Structures are given as C-alpha cells and as structure tokens.
C-alpha cells in the first residue's frame, strides 16, 4: 500500500491499513490546485482513489485499476518540469492525463506543446470529432473549463483527436486503439480541460466513463462497505490491546471513536476535556451523546486550570499555544491512568494527509490541538487513524451510517482553541459566559429559522470595545458583539452569508435584551479573502 510520512510525536506510527485494496485509482499530483477535486469526483462515483506526489515511487499491482495525471502550475517546456514514465504505466493500467497531464503525454510521445498566443482560461464549448467511450453520453457543445497558458499544437503519431473547442485544436485525444493492441498497451487518454471542476458541466460524466467503461471499476466503495471493512481491519490491527483517544465533540473524532468502539468496545478509552472555552452546555450535552452512542468516555472538568493559564493573555497565538500545551498536560495525566493502552486514536482525515501542497511532497503536519500533536516520546503509543483516507463529506456519510445524531454530524466547524480566539482580549470566566450566551442565541436562532444548514460556519465574537447605550432610563456602557456567518465549500474561500434583515434584527434584540453586559450587536460582511473566517 502507499504510505504517507507524518510528523507527529508518538514514537511509533502505525498507518491504518486501507481496507479498500481490491481496487483503486491512483492520482499523480503535479501541484494543481484542482487535484483534490479530481479525487472527490472519483469518490463521488463510489470508486476509491489515493493521491500521491508525482515523484513518489509506487508499484502498479492488481489493485490499481487506473492512473490519472493531474494538472500543474508548471509548463511542460520548462527545464525542470515534472515528468513521469507514462509509457511504462500503460503497460500495466489505463491512464488519463488532465490539462498538464495531457500536455505531458503529448510531449513524451513526440507531439508538440507550445506557448499559446493567449492564455486559455474559462468556459469553452466542447466539439466532439469522434465517438469514443470516454465521451459516451456527453453532449456536443458541452461546457468545459480551461485553465492553461500552453496548448497542444500537434498530436504524436498514432494518436487520435476526439474533441476540439473554438479556441484550441486539441481538447481531447487518445492513443489509437490499433497502436494499443499492437504494443499490448492499456488505453491512454488526454483532456486539455478540467473535467473535475464545477464549470465543466458534464465533466464528472467523463470521469465516470473513464472509471467504469475504461478501467472497469465496480463502484462498490460506499459508507456501508467502509464501515464493515474498517471495523474488521481495526479488529485485526488492534487485537486485544487498549486505545486512548482525545475527543472534541467534533465530527471527525466522534466518527473515528465510534468506528474504533464498534471494533473493540470498552477497550477504547475516550477523554473529553472541558477547557472552559466550549460552547454553552456543550460539555454536558456532548458527554450525553457519547453515552447514548455507547462510547467509553471520561469527561474532565479542567475549566479552572485553563482560566488560570489564560489569565492576562491577549495575543491570539499565545492563547493557542497555552491551550494546546495545557490540553496535552491534562490529556497525559488522564492517559497515564490507563496503563494497558498501547495505541493512540486520532480523527485525522484525508485533507490532513494529502501530499499536494507542493509537488515536492511535503510531509504532513498534524494539527497540534485537534490531533494531540506534541505528546511526549515517552508515551510510546502507536497511532490509529481510521478516517485517514476520507474527505470531510465522506466522514459525515460514514457518521450517518453509524447512526450518530444528525445534529452532531452536521455541526459547523469549531476551532480547537474554542471561544478563546473569539474573545478579542484577555480571557476571563465572565467574558466566556457573556460570549457563550450570545453564541447560544445566534446558533439556536439559525436553527429555528432553518438557516443553520445553509451556512458553512457561524460565530459570535466578543469585541474589546464598550460603547454607550440606553435601556429604559438607564445609561449603559457595555460590550459589543460581532456576528459572523459565511458560506463556503471547504473553508479555503468564503463569502459572508446574506442573512435576512428581520432575522438579524431578532437576534440582535434577543442578545441585547437577555444578556446583561452586551448592548450592541454588529454583523461582519467581510469575505475570505481578504478577511479570514475567524477574527483571530
């Protein structure tokens, strides 16, 4: 199997064995911003895939049903342009080149790729020149998305043109069937557009044609099959050992813990720490949910320790480091009581693992707070990560398959340092209670107005600003709260949510009338970029 190197503190790392080894698609990453979208399109077709950097060695065995070559910010004509041995690949399995992958294919086989007279970027109409299984059921004039500055000007000998657009002579091609048969090769295709992006309206149909009609994939990778195979794999991996695991109440750690618990039951020892900056009543409600799920979880009330450690700290990075360090201390104290533990469970998911930040394949940095990075070497625990190969939306689907409550599965992202980075000043218990109350009104109102699931993330922020107000005949001088709500796909970019005015008016009124200490509410209408989602 393909292994990814992780930077993490436990002294011994056990990469969770991917149970879907019967068939997969391998995606070679040349640094494209769209590589993850290729993987998501493949997964949506119920076919398992993995992404590796183009320069990582691998062996093509019976489990690899096909290879997809990604796009890239490079030009194939640059001196140090990334290359791979495509002729050797098609001796073993079908190959599809996308954008840079298509241009590299042409160059490697003796065709021409040249600088275009103009940068080809945006929507185009695909004109089919030949019926082919790759473009089966794809309409002529189907919209596709271009993003390249080079263009294919001449196909190599033995290649067939499948499609063009108004601006480029080669939009899709393949190595001729006759040549493939003579050389005993598998099919080789290229697309000079990006089928994986939303703007290619029938792009996923093209990808599915490659997966099913060309690679022969069975499309049997489903949440139910993942749960069954993962539980069986965990039983074999863990044996009779015990596992400790830090739980946050979030989707990833809850789903991972539930999978592990199905495999080993009470030998999973979950630890859920109240760091004093959780949402209102979250500690109690999450523990109740864990109990209903049958998880063996211990709740640790460490609020006072965190408040003391955070006293007089204003710098957001200092807050994060303080919370992260103390969390590790508390977790280690509790973990030390479970002497039979041999493994550390984590809710690491695929975006944390993928080596696509750079085509040079940087190693993974596990988030220090969420995933308990920084634990001392002396714990000597092996790492178990059952969600290591899943995207966030896939984690949610698995969670629903495990009958985890929908409210927990669909909850918005919440930062590891919690409300500490939503209080833009030093942390006190009084300020935390003010923000918890305001946040509770905002989140519950979103749910009541059926807006919660239309927003990617929502937050209330307590500002270090007091302003004058009048309530009845009283003059007040109290805090200001900013409300933040955004729409997004993955959090990388985000637009401010256009919430109804009457909704915002009601929320503002509820906060001001019910929380003594807050007399002004404002709404953040900044998008990301240039602003970030969180204020700190």
PDB file of N, CA and C in Angstrom, residues 126 128 130-144 162 193 200-210 212-214:
ATOM      1  N   UNK A 126     -17.249  22.214 -25.943  1.00  0.00           N
ATOM      2  CA  UNK A 126     -16.556  21.042 -26.459  1.00  0.00           C
ATOM      3  C   UNK A 126     -17.225  20.562 -27.746  1.00  0.00           C
ATOM      4  N   UNK A 128     -17.199  17.519 -30.264  1.00  0.00           N
ATOM      5  CA  UNK A 128     -16.728  16.149 -30.454  1.00  0.00           C
ATOM      6  C   UNK A 128     -16.398  15.900 -31.932  1.00  0.00           C
ATOM      7  N   UNK A 130     -15.154  12.714 -32.775  1.00  0.00           N
ATOM      8  CA  UNK A 130     -15.232  11.273 -32.975  1.00  0.00           C
ATOM      9  C   UNK A 130     -15.968  10.662 -31.790  1.00  0.00           C
ATOM     10  N   UNK A 131     -16.801   9.686 -32.048  1.00  0.00           N
ATOM     11  CA  UNK A 131     -17.464   8.980 -30.958  1.00  0.00           C
ATOM     12  C   UNK A 131     -16.447   8.086 -30.260  1.00  0.00           C
ATOM     13  N   UNK A 132     -16.431   8.179 -28.954  1.00  0.00           N
ATOM     14  CA  UNK A 132     -15.496   7.354 -28.182  1.00  0.00           C
ATOM     15  C   UNK A 132     -16.112   7.074 -26.818  1.00  0.00           C
ATOM     16  N   UNK A 133     -15.708   5.990 -26.232  1.00  0.00           N
ATOM     17  CA  UNK A 133     -16.265   5.563 -24.956  1.00  0.00           C
ATOM     18  C   UNK A 133     -16.011   6.576 -23.844  1.00  0.00           C
ATOM     19  N   UNK A 134     -14.915   7.343 -23.936  1.00  0.00           N
ATOM     20  CA  UNK A 134     -14.616   8.355 -22.916  1.00  0.00           C
ATOM     21  C   UNK A 134     -15.667   9.461 -22.902  1.00  0.00           C
ATOM     22  N   UNK A 135     -16.197   9.785 -24.094  1.00  0.00           N
ATOM     23  CA  UNK A 135     -17.169  10.865 -24.229  1.00  0.00           C
ATOM     24  C   UNK A 135     -18.587  10.338 -24.427  1.00  0.00           C
ATOM     25  N   UNK A 136     -18.820   9.108 -24.030  1.00  0.00           N
ATOM     26  CA  UNK A 136     -20.137   8.497 -24.192  1.00  0.00           C
ATOM     27  C   UNK A 136     -21.195   9.286 -23.416  1.00  0.00           C
ATOM     28  N   UNK A 137     -22.299   9.600 -24.085  1.00  0.00           N
ATOM     29  CA  UNK A 137     -23.432  10.345 -23.495  1.00  0.00           C
ATOM     30  C   UNK A 137     -23.087  11.779 -23.113  1.00  0.00           C
ATOM     31  N   UNK A 138     -21.945  12.283 -23.598  1.00  0.00           N
ATOM     32  CA  UNK A 138     -21.598  13.690 -23.394  1.00  0.00           C
ATOM     33  C   UNK A 138     -22.092  14.474 -24.604  1.00  0.00           C
ATOM     34  N   UNK A 139     -22.858  15.516 -24.351  1.00  0.00           N
ATOM     35  CA  UNK A 139     -23.461  16.272 -25.441  1.00  0.00           C
ATOM     36  C   UNK A 139     -22.418  17.056 -26.222  1.00  0.00           C
ATOM     37  N   UNK A 140     -22.651  17.197 -27.534  1.00  0.00           N
ATOM     38  CA  UNK A 140     -21.821  18.111 -28.309  1.00  0.00           C
ATOM     39  C   UNK A 140     -22.132  19.523 -27.829  1.00  0.00           C
ATOM     40  N   UNK A 141     -21.129  20.380 -27.800  1.00  0.00           N
ATOM     41  CA  UNK A 141     -21.255  21.732 -27.252  1.00  0.00           C
ATOM     42  C   UNK A 141     -21.379  21.746 -25.730  1.00  0.00           C
ATOM     43  N   UNK A 142     -21.001  20.656 -25.084  1.00  0.00           N
ATOM     44  CA  UNK A 142     -20.992  20.629 -23.622  1.00  0.00           C
ATOM     45  C   UNK A 142     -19.977  21.643 -23.094  1.00  0.00           C
ATOM     46  N   UNK A 143     -20.321  22.341 -22.021  1.00  0.00           N
ATOM     47  CA  UNK A 143     -19.418  23.356 -21.465  1.00  0.00           C
ATOM     48  C   UNK A 143     -18.283  22.702 -20.681  1.00  0.00           C
ATOM     49  N   UNK A 144     -17.045  23.174 -20.929  1.00  0.00           N
ATOM     50  CA  UNK A 144     -15.878  22.693 -20.188  1.00  0.00           C
ATOM     51  C   UNK A 144     -15.080  23.903 -19.683  1.00  0.00           C
ATOM     52  N   UNK A 162     -10.160  13.505 -30.420  1.00  0.00           N
ATOM     53  CA  UNK A 162     -11.524  13.188 -30.011  1.00  0.00           C
ATOM     54  C   UNK A 162     -12.418  14.418 -29.918  1.00  0.00           C
ATOM     55  N   UNK A 193      -8.742  20.148 -20.866  1.00  0.00           N
ATOM     56  CA  UNK A 193      -9.592  20.945 -19.972  1.00  0.00           C
ATOM     57  C   UNK A 193      -9.690  20.223 -18.621  1.00  0.00           C
ATOM     58  N   UNK A 200     -17.226  22.558 -15.638  1.00  0.00           N
ATOM     59  CA  UNK A 200     -17.322  21.554 -16.701  1.00  0.00           C
ATOM     60  C   UNK A 200     -18.593  20.755 -16.441  1.00  0.00           C
ATOM     61  N   UNK A 201     -19.669  21.109 -17.114  1.00  0.00           N
ATOM     62  CA  UNK A 201     -20.996  20.641 -16.721  1.00  0.00           C
ATOM     63  C   UNK A 201     -21.184  19.132 -16.820  1.00  0.00           C
ATOM     64  N   UNK A 202     -20.469  18.492 -17.752  1.00  0.00           N
ATOM     65  CA  UNK A 202     -20.560  17.038 -17.865  1.00  0.00           C
ATOM     66  C   UNK A 202     -19.209  16.377 -17.584  1.00  0.00           C
ATOM     67  N   UNK A 203     -18.377  17.095 -16.857  1.00  0.00           N
ATOM     68  CA  UNK A 203     -17.040  16.586 -16.558  1.00  0.00           C
ATOM     69  C   UNK A 203     -17.055  15.321 -15.730  1.00  0.00           C
ATOM     70  N   UNK A 204     -17.946  15.249 -14.755  1.00  0.00           N
ATOM     71  CA  UNK A 204     -17.995  14.060 -13.901  1.00  0.00           C
ATOM     72  C   UNK A 204     -18.489  12.849 -14.674  1.00  0.00           C
ATOM     73  N   UNK A 205     -19.291  13.107 -15.715  1.00  0.00           N
ATOM     74  CA  UNK A 205     -19.721  12.004 -16.579  1.00  0.00           C
ATOM     75  C   UNK A 205     -18.523  11.447 -17.350  1.00  0.00           C
ATOM     76  N   UNK A 206     -17.626  12.350 -17.777  1.00  0.00           N
ATOM     77  CA  UNK A 206     -16.415  11.916 -18.480  1.00  0.00           C
ATOM     78  C   UNK A 206     -15.520  11.110 -17.545  1.00  0.00           C
ATOM     79  N   UNK A 207     -15.351  11.597 -16.322  1.00  0.00           N
ATOM     80  CA  UNK A 207     -14.533  10.878 -15.343  1.00  0.00           C
ATOM     81  C   UNK A 207     -15.140   9.504 -15.057  1.00  0.00           C
ATOM     82  N   UNK A 208     -16.458   9.460 -14.918  1.00  0.00           N
ATOM     83  CA  UNK A 208     -17.123   8.176 -14.662  1.00  0.00           C
ATOM     84  C   UNK A 208     -16.938   7.224 -15.842  1.00  0.00           C
ATOM     85  N   UNK A 209     -16.988   7.751 -17.066  1.00  0.00           N
ATOM     86  CA  UNK A 209     -16.745   6.899 -18.236  1.00  0.00           C
ATOM     87  C   UNK A 209     -15.355   6.278 -18.159  1.00  0.00           C
ATOM     88  N   UNK A 210     -14.365   7.078 -17.752  1.00  0.00           N
ATOM     89  CA  UNK A 210     -13.008   6.546 -17.620  1.00  0.00           C
ATOM     90  C   UNK A 210     -12.961   5.471 -16.541  1.00  0.00           C
ATOM     91  N   UNK A 212     -15.426   3.580 -15.159  1.00  0.00           N
ATOM     92  CA  UNK A 212     -16.266   2.384 -15.323  1.00  0.00           C
ATOM     93  C   UNK A 212     -16.035   1.705 -16.663  1.00  0.00           C
ATOM     94  N   UNK A 213     -16.124   2.478 -17.745  1.00  0.00           N
ATOM     95  CA  UNK A 213     -16.072   1.883 -19.084  1.00  0.00           C
ATOM     96  C   UNK A 213     -14.662   1.547 -19.542  1.00  0.00           C
ATOM     97  N   UNK A 214     -13.673   2.272 -19.012  1.00  0.00           N
ATOM     98  CA  UNK A 214     -12.287   2.054 -19.455  1.00  0.00           C
ATOM     99  C   UNK A 214     -11.486   1.277 -18.420  1.00  0.00           C
TER     100      UNK A 214
END
